PDB file of C-alpha atoms in Angstrom:
ATOM      1  CA  MET A  17      -6.132 -30.022 -39.880  1.00 46.00           C
ATOM      2  CA  ALA A  18      -9.016 -27.571 -40.007  1.00 43.00           C
ATOM      3  CA  SER A  19     -11.483 -27.426 -37.151  1.00 39.00           C
ATOM      4  CA  ILE A  20     -13.738 -30.478 -36.816  1.00 41.00           C
ATOM      5  CA  LYS A  21     -17.261 -29.843 -38.027  1.00 46.00           C
ATOM      6  CA  THR A  22     -20.393 -31.140 -36.309  1.00 44.00           C
ATOM      7  CA  ILE A  23     -20.315 -34.928 -36.173  1.00 48.00           C
ATOM      8  CA  SER A  24     -22.981 -36.855 -38.068  1.00 57.00           C
ATOM      9  CA  LYS A  25     -23.146 -40.612 -38.526  1.00 92.00           C
ATOM     10  CA  ILE A  26     -21.951 -40.410 -42.131  1.00 97.00           C
ATOM     11  CA  LEU A  27     -18.475 -39.271 -43.134  1.00 98.00           C
ATOM     12  CA  ILE A  28     -17.384 -38.630 -46.702  1.00 99.00           C
ATOM     13  CA  ILE A  29     -13.663 -39.177 -47.196  1.00 99.00           C
ATOM     14  CA  ILE A  30     -12.104 -37.537 -50.236  1.00 98.00           C
ATOM     15  CA  PRO A  31      -8.611 -38.814 -51.097  1.00 97.00           C
ATOM     16  CA  ALA A  32      -6.855 -36.117 -53.082  1.00 97.00           C
ATOM     17  CA  TYR A  33      -3.461 -36.186 -54.776  1.00 96.00           C
ATOM     18  CA  ASN A  34      -2.705 -33.156 -56.953  1.00 96.00           C
ATOM     19  CA  GLU A  35      -6.370 -32.240 -57.375  1.00 96.00           C
ATOM     20  CA  ALA A  36      -5.942 -28.457 -57.230  1.00 97.00           C
ATOM     21  CA  GLY A  37      -8.028 -28.085 -60.368  1.00 96.00           C
ATOM     22  CA  CYS A  38     -10.940 -30.096 -58.970  1.00 96.00           C
ATOM     23  CA  ILE A  39     -11.082 -29.996 -55.189  1.00 98.00           C
ATOM     24  CA  GLU A  40     -12.875 -26.660 -54.773  1.00 98.00           C
ATOM     25  CA  LYS A  41     -15.807 -27.663 -56.955  1.00 97.00           C
ATOM     26  CA  VAL A  42     -16.059 -31.056 -55.237  1.00 98.00           C
ATOM     27  CA  VAL A  43     -16.057 -29.693 -51.685  1.00 98.00           C
ATOM     28  CA  ASP A  44     -18.123 -26.598 -52.478  1.00 98.00           C
ATOM     29  CA  ASN A  45     -20.795 -28.871 -53.943  1.00 98.00           C
ATOM     30  CA  LEU A  46     -20.848 -30.909 -50.727  1.00 98.00           C
ATOM     31  CA  GLU A  47     -20.991 -27.886 -48.436  1.00 98.00           C
ATOM     32  CA  ARG A  48     -23.658 -26.153 -50.495  1.00 98.00           C
ATOM     33  CA  ASN A  49     -25.946 -29.054 -51.414  1.00 98.00           C
ATOM     34  CA  TYR A  50     -25.226 -31.801 -48.864  1.00 97.00           C
ATOM     35  CA  PRO A  51     -24.550 -30.064 -45.532  1.00 96.00           C
ATOM     36  CA  GLN A  52     -26.066 -33.024 -43.649  1.00 96.00           C
ATOM     37  CA  TYR A  53     -22.905 -35.030 -44.310  1.00 96.00           C
ATOM     38  CA  ASP A  54     -19.521 -34.520 -42.701  1.00 97.00           C
ATOM     39  CA  TYR A  55     -16.460 -34.780 -44.901  1.00 98.00           C
ATOM     40  CA  VAL A  56     -12.682 -34.829 -44.680  1.00 99.00           C
ATOM     41  CA  VAL A  57     -10.259 -34.282 -47.548  1.00 99.00           C
ATOM     42  CA  ILE A  58      -7.181 -36.506 -47.323  1.00 99.00           C
ATOM     43  CA  ASN A  59      -4.426 -34.468 -48.959  1.00 98.00           C
ATOM     44  CA  ASP A  60      -2.059 -37.267 -49.896  1.00 98.00           C
ATOM     45  CA  GLY A  61       1.239 -35.420 -50.096  1.00 97.00           C
ATOM     46  CA  SER A  62       0.162 -33.325 -53.077  1.00 98.00           C
ATOM     47  CA  THR A  63       2.880 -31.343 -54.847  1.00 97.00           C
ATOM     48  CA  ASP A  64       0.449 -28.829 -56.349  1.00 97.00           C
ATOM     49  CA  ASP A  65      -1.793 -26.317 -54.530  1.00 98.00           C
ATOM     50  CA  THR A  66      -4.299 -28.835 -53.141  1.00 98.00           C
ATOM     51  CA  ARG A  67      -3.200 -28.207 -49.554  1.00 98.00           C
ATOM     52  CA  LYS A  68      -3.128 -24.418 -49.968  1.00 98.00           C
ATOM     53  CA  ILE A  69      -6.647 -24.431 -51.388  1.00 98.00           C
ATOM     54  CA  CYS A  70      -7.981 -26.580 -48.534  1.00 98.00           C
ATOM     55  CA  ALA A  71      -6.343 -24.342 -45.935  1.00 98.00           C
ATOM     56  CA  ARG A  72      -7.395 -21.089 -47.594  1.00 98.00           C
ATOM     57  CA  ARG A  73     -11.003 -22.208 -47.978  1.00 98.00           C
ATOM     58  CA  GLY A  74     -11.216 -23.584 -44.433  1.00 98.00           C
ATOM     59  CA  TYR A  75     -12.021 -27.117 -45.562  1.00 99.00           C
ATOM     60  CA  ASN A  76     -11.851 -30.003 -43.117  1.00 98.00           C
ATOM     61  CA  PHE A  77      -8.720 -31.855 -44.214  1.00 98.00           C
ATOM     62  CA  MET A  78      -5.907 -34.135 -43.162  1.00 98.00           C
ATOM     63  CA  ASP A  79      -2.479 -33.276 -44.526  1.00 97.00           C
ATOM     64  CA  LEU A  80      -0.292 -36.328 -45.108  1.00 98.00           C
ATOM     65  CA  PRO A  81       3.378 -35.249 -45.313  1.00 95.00           C
ATOM     66  CA  VAL A  82       4.233 -37.685 -48.116  1.00 96.00           C
ATOM     67  CA  ASN A  83       2.321 -39.429 -50.865  1.00 97.00           C
ATOM     68  CA  THR A  84       1.127 -42.757 -49.433  1.00 96.00           C
ATOM     69  CA  GLY A  85      -0.996 -43.838 -52.387  1.00 94.00           C
ATOM     70  CA  LEU A  86      -4.725 -44.463 -52.442  1.00 94.00           C
ATOM     71  CA  SER A  87      -4.537 -47.276 -49.891  1.00 95.00           C
ATOM     72  CA  GLY A  88      -2.674 -45.102 -47.398  1.00 97.00           C
ATOM     73  CA  ALA A  89      -5.056 -42.197 -47.873  1.00 97.00           C
ATOM     74  CA  ILE A  90      -8.092 -44.428 -47.389  1.00 98.00           C
ATOM     75  CA  LYS A  91      -6.594 -45.977 -44.261  1.00 98.00           C
ATOM     76  CA  SER A  92      -6.001 -42.511 -42.817  1.00 98.00           C
ATOM     77  CA  GLY A  93      -9.602 -41.538 -43.522  1.00 98.00           C
ATOM     78  CA  MET A  94     -10.958 -44.754 -42.027  1.00 98.00           C
ATOM     79  CA  ARG A  95      -8.938 -44.265 -38.847  1.00 98.00           C
ATOM     80  CA  TYR A  96     -10.302 -40.733 -38.605  1.00 98.00           C
ATOM     81  CA  ALA A  97     -13.843 -42.089 -38.994  1.00 98.00           C
ATOM     82  CA  ASN A  98     -13.273 -44.824 -36.434  1.00 98.00           C
ATOM     83  CA  TYR A  99     -11.804 -42.357 -33.920  1.00 97.00           C
ATOM     84  CA  TYR A 100     -14.807 -40.042 -34.186  1.00 96.00           C
ATOM     85  CA  GLY A 101     -17.340 -42.866 -34.103  1.00 96.00           C
ATOM     86  CA  TYR A 102     -18.957 -42.657 -37.523  1.00 97.00           C
ATOM     87  CA  ASP A 103     -21.403 -45.369 -38.568  1.00 96.00           C
ATOM     88  CA  TYR A 104     -20.837 -45.062 -42.321  1.00 98.00           C
ATOM     89  CA  VAL A 105     -18.027 -43.882 -44.566  1.00 98.00           C
ATOM     90  CA  LEU A 106     -18.457 -42.944 -48.212  1.00 98.00           C
ATOM     91  CA  GLN A 107     -15.351 -42.857 -50.386  1.00 98.00           C
ATOM     92  CA  LEU A 108     -15.665 -40.029 -52.908  1.00 97.00           C
ATOM     93  CA  ASP A 109     -12.963 -39.241 -55.463  1.00 95.00           C
ATOM     94  CA  GLY A 110     -11.494 -35.756 -55.479  1.00 95.00           C
ATOM     95  CA  ASP A 111     -11.747 -35.330 -59.255  1.00 94.00           C
ATOM     96  CA  GLY A 112     -15.490 -34.691 -59.448  1.00 93.00           C
ATOM     97  CA  GLN A 113     -16.468 -37.964 -61.114  1.00 94.00           C
ATOM     98  CA  HIS A 114     -18.668 -39.164 -58.254  1.00 97.00           C
ATOM     99  CA  ASP A 115     -22.062 -37.559 -57.653  1.00 97.00           C
ATOM    100  CA  PRO A 116     -23.144 -37.254 -53.988  1.00 97.00           C
ATOM    101  CA  LYS A 117     -26.809 -37.409 -54.998  1.00 97.00           C
ATOM    102  CA  TYR A 118     -26.561 -41.213 -54.860  1.00 97.00           C
ATOM    103  CA  ILE A 119     -25.534 -41.341 -51.197  1.00 97.00           C
ATOM    104  CA  GLU A 120     -29.086 -41.843 -49.957  1.00 96.00           C
ATOM    105  CA  ASP A 121     -29.644 -44.683 -52.432  1.00 97.00           C
ATOM    106  CA  MET A 122     -26.477 -46.376 -51.237  1.00 98.00           C
ATOM    107  CA  ILE A 123     -27.389 -46.012 -47.565  1.00 97.00           C
ATOM    108  CA  THR A 124     -30.877 -47.344 -48.272  1.00 96.00           C
ATOM    109  CA  GLU A 125     -29.394 -50.387 -50.029  1.00 98.00           C
ATOM    110  CA  MET A 126     -27.040 -51.068 -47.136  1.00 97.00           C
ATOM    111  CA  GLU A 127     -29.810 -50.834 -44.565  1.00 96.00           C
ATOM    112  CA  ARG A 128     -32.178 -52.919 -46.702  1.00 97.00           C
ATOM    113  CA  THR A 129     -29.758 -55.765 -47.348  1.00 98.00           C
ATOM    114  CA  GLY A 130     -27.581 -55.621 -44.250  1.00 97.00           C
ATOM    115  CA  CYS A 131     -24.489 -55.677 -46.453  1.00 98.00           C
ATOM    116  CA  ASP A 132     -21.052 -54.424 -45.456  1.00 98.00           C
ATOM    117  CA  ILE A 133     -20.125 -52.476 -48.593  1.00 98.00           C
ATOM    118  CA  VAL A 134     -22.200 -50.802 -51.303  1.00 99.00           C
ATOM    119  CA  ILE A 135     -20.481 -49.949 -54.575  1.00 98.00           C
ATOM    120  CA  GLY A 136     -21.710 -47.071 -56.706  1.00 98.00           C
ATOM    121  CA  SER A 137     -21.786 -49.033 -59.957  1.00 97.00           C
ATOM    122  CA  ARG A 138     -21.936 -47.786 -63.521  1.00 95.00           C
ATOM    123  CA  PHE A 139     -23.019 -51.254 -64.619  1.00 90.00           C
ATOM    124  CA  LYS A 140     -25.617 -52.512 -62.164  1.00 92.00           C
ATOM    125  CA  THR A 141     -28.421 -52.155 -64.696  1.00 88.00           C
ATOM    126  CA  LYS A 142     -26.453 -50.943 -67.726  1.00 82.00           C
ATOM    127  CA  ARG A 143     -24.057 -52.833 -69.987  1.00 77.00           C
ATOM    128  CA  LYS A 144     -20.373 -52.001 -70.116  1.00 71.00           C
ATOM    129  CA  PRO A 145     -19.277 -50.177 -73.277  1.00 66.00           C
ATOM    130  CA  VAL A 146     -16.827 -51.982 -75.534  1.00 61.00           C
ATOM    131  CA  ASN A 147     -13.425 -50.329 -75.181  1.00 60.00           C
ATOM    132  CA  SER A 148     -10.001 -51.342 -73.893  1.00 62.00           C
ATOM    133  CA  ARG A 149     -10.563 -50.115 -70.349  1.00 66.00           C
ATOM    134  CA  MET A 150     -13.968 -51.761 -69.994  1.00 73.00           C
ATOM    135  CA  ILE A 151     -12.659 -55.022 -71.439  1.00 82.00           C
ATOM    136  CA  GLY A 152     -10.092 -54.976 -68.662  1.00 81.00           C
ATOM    137  CA  SER A 153     -12.807 -54.248 -66.123  1.00 83.00           C
ATOM    138  CA  GLN A 154     -14.893 -57.157 -67.410  1.00 89.00           C
ATOM    139  CA  LEU A 155     -11.913 -59.499 -67.200  1.00 91.00           C
ATOM    140  CA  LEU A 156     -11.436 -58.476 -63.570  1.00 92.00           C
ATOM    141  CA  THR A 157     -15.118 -59.193 -62.943  1.00 94.00           C
ATOM    142  CA  TYR A 158     -14.662 -62.686 -64.396  1.00 94.00           C
ATOM    143  CA  ALA A 159     -11.479 -63.226 -62.372  1.00 93.00           C
ATOM    144  CA  ILE A 160     -13.339 -62.403 -59.173  1.00 94.00           C
ATOM    145  CA  MET A 161     -16.189 -64.709 -60.174  1.00 94.00           C
ATOM    146  CA  ILE A 162     -13.752 -67.581 -60.787  1.00 94.00           C
ATOM    147  CA  THR A 163     -12.006 -67.160 -57.447  1.00 92.00           C
ATOM    148  CA  THR A 164     -15.117 -66.565 -55.318  1.00 92.00           C
ATOM    149  CA  GLY A 165     -17.422 -69.313 -56.532  1.00 91.00           C
ATOM    150  CA  GLY A 166     -19.369 -67.202 -58.998  1.00 92.00           C
ATOM    151  CA  LYS A 167     -19.975 -64.016 -57.009  1.00 94.00           C
ATOM    152  CA  TYR A 168     -20.590 -61.160 -59.437  1.00 94.00           C
ATOM    153  CA  ILE A 169     -19.525 -57.526 -59.109  1.00 96.00           C
ATOM    154  CA  GLY A 170     -20.192 -55.461 -62.217  1.00 94.00           C
ATOM    155  CA  ASP A 171     -18.068 -52.385 -61.499  1.00 95.00           C
ATOM    156  CA  VAL A 172     -14.965 -53.663 -59.745  1.00 94.00           C
ATOM    157  CA  THR A 173     -12.945 -50.487 -60.350  1.00 92.00           C
ATOM    158  CA  SER A 174     -15.501 -48.005 -59.018  1.00 95.00           C
ATOM    159  CA  GLY A 175     -14.024 -45.835 -56.288  1.00 94.00           C
ATOM    160  CA  MET A 176     -17.428 -44.739 -54.996  1.00 98.00           C
ATOM    161  CA  ARG A 177     -18.059 -47.069 -52.075  1.00 98.00           C
ATOM    162  CA  LEU A 178     -20.046 -46.988 -48.850  1.00 98.00           C
ATOM    163  CA  PHE A 179     -18.681 -48.871 -45.834  1.00 98.00           C
ATOM    164  CA  ASN A 180     -20.403 -49.876 -42.608  1.00 98.00           C
ATOM    165  CA  LYS A 181     -18.902 -49.534 -39.138  1.00 97.00           C
ATOM    166  CA  ARG A 182     -17.270 -52.971 -39.188  1.00 97.00           C
ATOM    167  CA  MET A 183     -15.558 -52.235 -42.490  1.00 98.00           C
ATOM    168  CA  ILE A 184     -14.408 -48.823 -41.264  1.00 98.00           C
ATOM    169  CA  LYS A 185     -12.304 -50.494 -38.598  1.00 97.00           C
ATOM    170  CA  ARG A 186     -11.079 -53.244 -40.919  1.00 96.00           C
ATOM    171  CA  PHE A 187      -9.991 -50.880 -43.677  1.00 97.00           C
ATOM    172  CA  GLY A 188      -8.389 -48.572 -41.149  1.00 98.00           C
ATOM    173  CA  TYR A 189      -6.242 -51.096 -39.327  1.00 96.00           C
ATOM    174  CA  ASP A 190      -5.981 -54.370 -41.288  1.00 92.00           C
ATOM    175  CA  ILE A 191      -3.159 -54.562 -43.843  1.00 87.00           C
ATOM    176  CA  ASN A 192      -5.178 -57.062 -45.918  1.00 82.00           C
ATOM    177  CA  TYR A 193      -7.758 -54.388 -46.758  1.00 89.00           C
ATOM    178  CA  SER A 194      -7.211 -51.893 -49.587  1.00 89.00           C
ATOM    179  CA  PRO A 195      -9.496 -50.071 -52.051  1.00 88.00           C
ATOM    180  CA  GLU A 196      -8.380 -52.138 -55.062  1.00 90.00           C
ATOM    181  CA  PRO A 197     -10.351 -54.801 -57.028  1.00 89.00           C
ATOM    182  CA  ASP A 198      -8.230 -57.683 -55.736  1.00 91.00           C
ATOM    183  CA  THR A 199      -9.377 -56.923 -52.201  1.00 92.00           C
ATOM    184  CA  LEU A 200     -12.976 -57.463 -53.316  1.00 94.00           C
ATOM    185  CA  ALA A 201     -12.113 -61.091 -54.073  1.00 92.00           C
ATOM    186  CA  TYR A 202     -10.515 -61.442 -50.653  1.00 92.00           C
ATOM    187  CA  LEU A 203     -13.503 -59.856 -48.910  1.00 93.00           C
ATOM    188  CA  LEU A 204     -16.042 -62.035 -50.693  1.00 94.00           C
ATOM    189  CA  ASN A 205     -14.086 -65.152 -49.757  1.00 91.00           C
ATOM    190  CA  CYS A 206     -14.103 -63.954 -46.149  1.00 91.00           C
ATOM    191  CA  GLY A 207     -17.895 -63.693 -46.125  1.00 94.00           C
ATOM    192  CA  VAL A 208     -18.142 -59.922 -46.498  1.00 96.00           C
ATOM    193  CA  LYS A 209     -21.397 -58.975 -48.232  1.00 98.00           C
ATOM    194  CA  ILE A 210     -21.089 -56.525 -51.120  1.00 98.00           C
ATOM    195  CA  GLU A 211     -23.947 -54.951 -53.085  1.00 98.00           C
ATOM    196  CA  GLU A 212     -24.128 -52.462 -55.960  1.00 98.00           C
ATOM    197  CA  VAL A 213     -26.332 -49.459 -56.729  1.00 98.00           C
ATOM    198  CA  GLN A 214     -26.631 -47.982 -60.210  1.00 98.00           C
ATOM    199  CA  VAL A 215     -25.016 -44.534 -60.518  1.00 97.00           C
ATOM    200  CA  GLU A 216     -23.931 -42.197 -63.275  1.00 95.00           C
ATOM    201  CA  MET A 217     -20.407 -40.815 -63.196  1.00 93.00           C
ATOM    202  CA  HIS A 218     -19.082 -37.571 -64.654  1.00 86.00           C
ATOM    203  CA  GLU A 219     -15.886 -36.825 -66.515  1.00 79.00           C
ATOM    204  CA  ARG A 220     -13.182 -35.558 -64.181  1.00 68.00           C
ATOM    205  CA  ILE A 221     -13.348 -31.782 -63.717  1.00 72.00           C
ATOM    206  CA  ALA A 222      -9.701 -31.089 -64.554  1.00 69.00           C
ATOM    207  CA  GLY A 223      -6.407 -32.858 -65.078  1.00 57.00           C
ATOM    208  CA  THR A 224      -5.861 -36.388 -66.326  1.00 57.00           C
ATOM    209  CA  SER A 225      -5.932 -39.831 -64.765  1.00 57.00           C
ATOM    210  CA  TYR A 226      -2.589 -41.470 -63.992  1.00 52.00           C
ATOM    211  CA  LEU A 227      -3.964 -44.631 -65.629  1.00 52.00           C
ATOM    212  CA  ASP A 228      -2.767 -44.040 -69.173  1.00 57.00           C
ATOM    213  CA  PHE A 229      -2.453 -47.029 -71.524  1.00 59.00           C
ATOM    214  CA  LYS A 230       0.918 -48.166 -70.180  1.00 68.00           C
ATOM    215  CA  ASN A 231      -0.072 -47.795 -66.530  1.00 71.00           C
ATOM    216  CA  SER A 232      -3.423 -49.472 -67.194  1.00 72.00           C
ATOM    217  CA  ILE A 233      -1.698 -52.582 -68.564  1.00 80.00           C
ATOM    218  CA  TRP A 234       0.654 -52.730 -65.580  1.00 78.00           C
ATOM    219  CA  TYR A 235      -2.260 -52.184 -63.189  1.00 77.00           C
ATOM    220  CA  MET A 236      -4.263 -55.005 -64.758  1.00 81.00           C
ATOM    221  CA  MET A 237      -1.307 -57.386 -64.568  1.00 85.00           C
ATOM    222  CA  LYS A 238      -0.879 -56.637 -60.864  1.00 85.00           C
ATOM    223  CA  MET A 239      -4.573 -57.151 -60.183  1.00 85.00           C
ATOM    224  CA  PHE A 240      -4.716 -60.492 -62.010  1.00 83.00           C
ATOM    225  CA  PHE A 241      -1.601 -61.728 -60.225  1.00 84.00           C
ATOM    226  CA  SER A 242      -3.059 -60.738 -56.886  1.00 86.00           C
ATOM    227  CA  ILE A 243      -6.495 -62.249 -57.544  1.00 84.00           C
ATOM    228  CA  PHE A 244      -5.257 -65.569 -58.918  1.00 85.00           C
ATOM    229  CA  ILE A 245      -2.044 -66.049 -56.920  1.00 80.00           C
ATOM    230  CA  PHE A 246      -1.724 -63.830 -53.876  1.00 73.00           C
ATOM    231  CA  GLN A 247      -5.335 -64.142 -52.727  1.00 66.00           C
ATOM    232  CA  TRP A 248      -5.031 -67.913 -52.490  1.00 62.00           C
ATOM    233  CA  VAL A 249      -2.213 -67.705 -49.969  1.00 64.00           C
ATOM    234  CA  ARG A 250      -3.556 -64.747 -48.044  1.00 65.00           C
ATOM    235  CA  LYS A 251      -4.370 -65.605 -44.470  1.00 51.00           C
ATOM    236  CA  ARG A 252      -8.069 -65.181 -43.701  1.00 51.00           C
ATOM    237  CA  GLU A 253      -8.882 -64.112 -40.195  1.00 50.00           C
ATOM    238  CA  LYS A 254     -11.842 -65.871 -38.656  1.00 45.00           C
ATOM    239  CA  GLY A 255     -13.129 -62.530 -37.507  1.00 45.00           C
ATOM    240  CA  ASP A 256     -13.789 -61.500 -41.119  1.00 49.00           C
ATOM    241  CA  LYS A 257     -16.524 -64.114 -41.379  1.00 48.00           C
ATOM    242  CA  LYS A 258     -18.452 -62.895 -38.357  1.00 48.00           C
TER     243      LYS A 258
END
């Protein structure tokens, strides 16, 4: 791990798996234009040059020896944030799709509403386009509404999320918490308050998403099974409602 930079109350965690083509532009943008925020790159067992780039450039990063998946990378980042006493964590993808200029808007929304999580949403004030991926996203939105008594989240698959201190600890140490849409249903049923802020997202800087058509179908099937079946039998801790 590179040397720890000056601690602020906000930590940006950047999960990165094989993002050698993107990570420099993402981190350089943060260091150049948003130096008020601390960050840590979570190199999730990358097999490309992601680790070498982070080390060569002196970035603040954690180097996971094997690929743990997004959930494992997020948990590692949350534990880091909890250990160093951060008040907020922002999850920012390592592919350049998320724009840090919305961080202040998200913090303002969290402080205004007292919510636990703020999602950077592409569809807070804008309609979803009609394509296969967005149809799947809308179906997940409806599934969450059905299983949570009508609670609406427009952009359930957005990976740009702001977490408060309570959620930092939960996501770091509770196995029931992951960064996937099915967890949103679980959280809402546990009384966790979630809000959205309108953002614009960019195309990824380089590379391709692992969610091709085949993987997208499999992903959607897993999410629907979890929301409609697994979430009903999941044990809810009383502490989640406090």
